[in-house]
Amino acid sequence: MFSRFTIRAEQRAFLRRWCLLILLVLFAAFLSASCFAQGHEDEIIANLAGGRVIIHVARDVILFAAIDQPVERNSIPPRVMNLDASHIGVLLGASEWRIPADPKPIRIDRDFHRVGANERRTDAAPGEAEPDLDAIGITFLEKLRPLVGQLHHKLDFVPDDPIFQLVIIGYGSDQYGPEVWVAEYRMEQQQIATRGEYWQTRILRPRFTQLYPPEKHAPHSLVEVRYPADLKGPRLSELIQGNDPRVVQLASREPRFTKVLENLHGGQAQKAAPLDSVDFMRALLPLVVNNASFVMGTMAEQHGFEWIVPPAEPVEKVEQDKNRPREAPSLLRKPKP
């Protein structure tokens, strides 16, 4: 005969506590997984600006155009902004960020306040810039760092590809003359939690490359920057050197355009007449950009920045810097008629 095993009251209470503890652990695990999934859904998103920046350093003026070529559905156009009294910047790559819960985007070109030295050094190491330009680069680094730090899922990217790219156009101090630089910002990831695939993302210090002036005795030609670097289509300099029919036909209309084209062909772009160069590029771009939108402007050492083809979006009113020289360039000037 079998006798029933009797569970005392203390044992029943002990078992209830264990069951409750197990349920709490399971609920916490479920809640953690839900929060992690929700966190991925609400994670910050970068909107990329894709396209081309073409720079023509003519006589006494720098002419540039930024062409919008979207790289994804939510792409934004390349944007132009003041960097300091003698430089402007064109922003490519992750220049706008969004949090799904917030309809207002975070724009890197807003609230730009640069702090840094104005002195220049004579021998910059490869990948480095002059102190004033380096200060600009660090300002963007500090703006990007907290945004990139919010990326916690594994990203599919090539480590050497920049997430953000800044084209710096202007004039160096101490009668240095016209200069063009590109600052590239790369990032790296490290997995810090195996459960849930949680990654830490860091943005690295910018890598600077000087694109203008060219090396001594090298030809002076158009400078072109692309984002991404493998953007399809011929460069404008290739169309010019290859005697593209659209270029040849345009130049044949006016003798002054023919002279500009001769300067470009001969590697003497810096000798081209400024007004003729502006008119030539303004007429040529619509013929070769395949209906893409673009902005265009000039930068002169004495007269600063002026729009030739202004952006379609309205330009925000910016707070004036009390220490800013009167002659400093402004993106708020009215375009020429």
mmCIF file of N, CA and C in Angstrom, residues 14 33 54 138 140 156 168 172 178 190 195 204 216 232 235 248 257 266 269 302:
data_model
loop_
_atom_site.group_PDB
_atom_site.id
_atom_site.type_symbol
_atom_site.label_atom_id
_atom_site.label_comp_id
_atom_site.label_asym_id
_atom_site.label_seq_id
_atom_site.Cartn_x
_atom_site.Cartn_y
_atom_site.Cartn_z
ATOM 1 N N PHE A 14 7.381 27.987 -0.018
ATOM 2 C CA PHE A 14 8.683 28.024 -0.678
ATOM 3 C C PHE A 14 8.542 27.788 -2.179
ATOM 4 N N ALA A 33 13.805 41.958 -24.309
ATOM 5 C CA ALA A 33 13.821 41.698 -25.750
ATOM 6 C C ALA A 33 12.920 42.679 -26.490
ATOM 7 N N ILE A 54 31.726 70.237 -58.322
ATOM 8 C CA ILE A 54 32.680 70.611 -59.378
ATOM 9 C C ILE A 54 33.215 72.000 -59.061
ATOM 10 N N ILE A 138 37.305 69.516 -36.689
ATOM 11 C CA ILE A 138 36.992 69.043 -35.343
ATOM 12 C C ILE A 138 35.591 69.490 -34.917
ATOM 13 N N PHE A 140 32.962 69.745 -36.827
ATOM 14 C CA PHE A 140 32.029 68.772 -37.401
ATOM 15 C C PHE A 140 32.137 67.424 -36.690
ATOM 16 N N ASP A 156 26.345 47.528 -42.387
ATOM 17 C CA ASP A 156 27.021 46.946 -43.541
ATOM 18 C C ASP A 156 27.751 48.068 -44.270
ATOM 19 N N ILE A 168 35.837 71.705 -48.679
ATOM 20 C CA ILE A 168 36.176 73.042 -48.206
ATOM 21 C C ILE A 168 36.750 73.846 -49.360
ATOM 22 N N GLY A 172 43.287 80.638 -48.612
ATOM 23 C CA GLY A 172 44.146 80.521 -47.457
ATOM 24 C C GLY A 172 44.676 81.873 -47.017
ATOM 25 N N PRO A 178 43.838 80.521 -53.670
ATOM 26 C CA PRO A 178 42.705 79.601 -53.642
ATOM 27 C C PRO A 178 43.116 78.196 -53.219
ATOM 28 N N GLN A 190 32.347 48.092 -32.813
ATOM 29 C CA GLN A 190 32.837 47.031 -31.945
ATOM 30 C C GLN A 190 31.641 46.419 -31.213
ATOM 31 N N ARG A 195 24.669 38.981 -26.688
ATOM 32 C CA ARG A 195 23.225 38.772 -26.679
ATOM 33 C C ARG A 195 22.546 40.037 -27.164
ATOM 34 N N LEU A 204 35.643 58.563 -36.438
ATOM 35 C CA LEU A 204 37.070 58.827 -36.310
ATOM 36 C C LEU A 204 37.395 60.258 -36.725
ATOM 37 N N LYS A 216 53.397 71.326 -58.222
ATOM 38 C CA LYS A 216 54.133 72.235 -59.098
ATOM 39 C C LYS A 216 54.294 71.629 -60.493
ATOM 40 N N LYS A 232 28.238 56.754 -60.699
ATOM 41 C CA LYS A 232 28.360 56.482 -62.124
ATOM 42 C C LYS A 232 28.315 57.763 -62.950
ATOM 43 N N ARG A 235 33.147 62.296 -65.535
ATOM 44 C CA ARG A 235 33.429 63.576 -64.908
ATOM 45 C C ARG A 235 33.326 64.679 -65.957
ATOM 46 N N VAL A 248 31.400 71.097 -77.237
ATOM 47 C CA VAL A 248 31.917 71.734 -78.448
ATOM 48 C C VAL A 248 30.869 72.662 -79.051
ATOM 49 N N PHE A 257 33.462 81.793 -74.988
ATOM 50 C CA PHE A 257 33.365 80.432 -74.477
ATOM 51 C C PHE A 257 34.476 79.569 -75.058
ATOM 52 N N GLY A 266 43.991 73.243 -72.137
ATOM 53 C CA GLY A 266 45.435 73.399 -71.998
ATOM 54 C C GLY A 266 45.947 73.306 -70.582
ATOM 55 N N ALA A 269 43.316 76.454 -66.392
ATOM 56 C CA ALA A 269 41.996 76.918 -65.950
ATOM 57 C C ALA A 269 42.090 78.185 -65.133
ATOM 58 N N GLN A 302 38.102 89.007 -52.457
ATOM 59 C CA GLN A 302 37.739 90.345 -52.011
ATOM 60 C C GLN A 302 36.238 90.518 -51.808
#
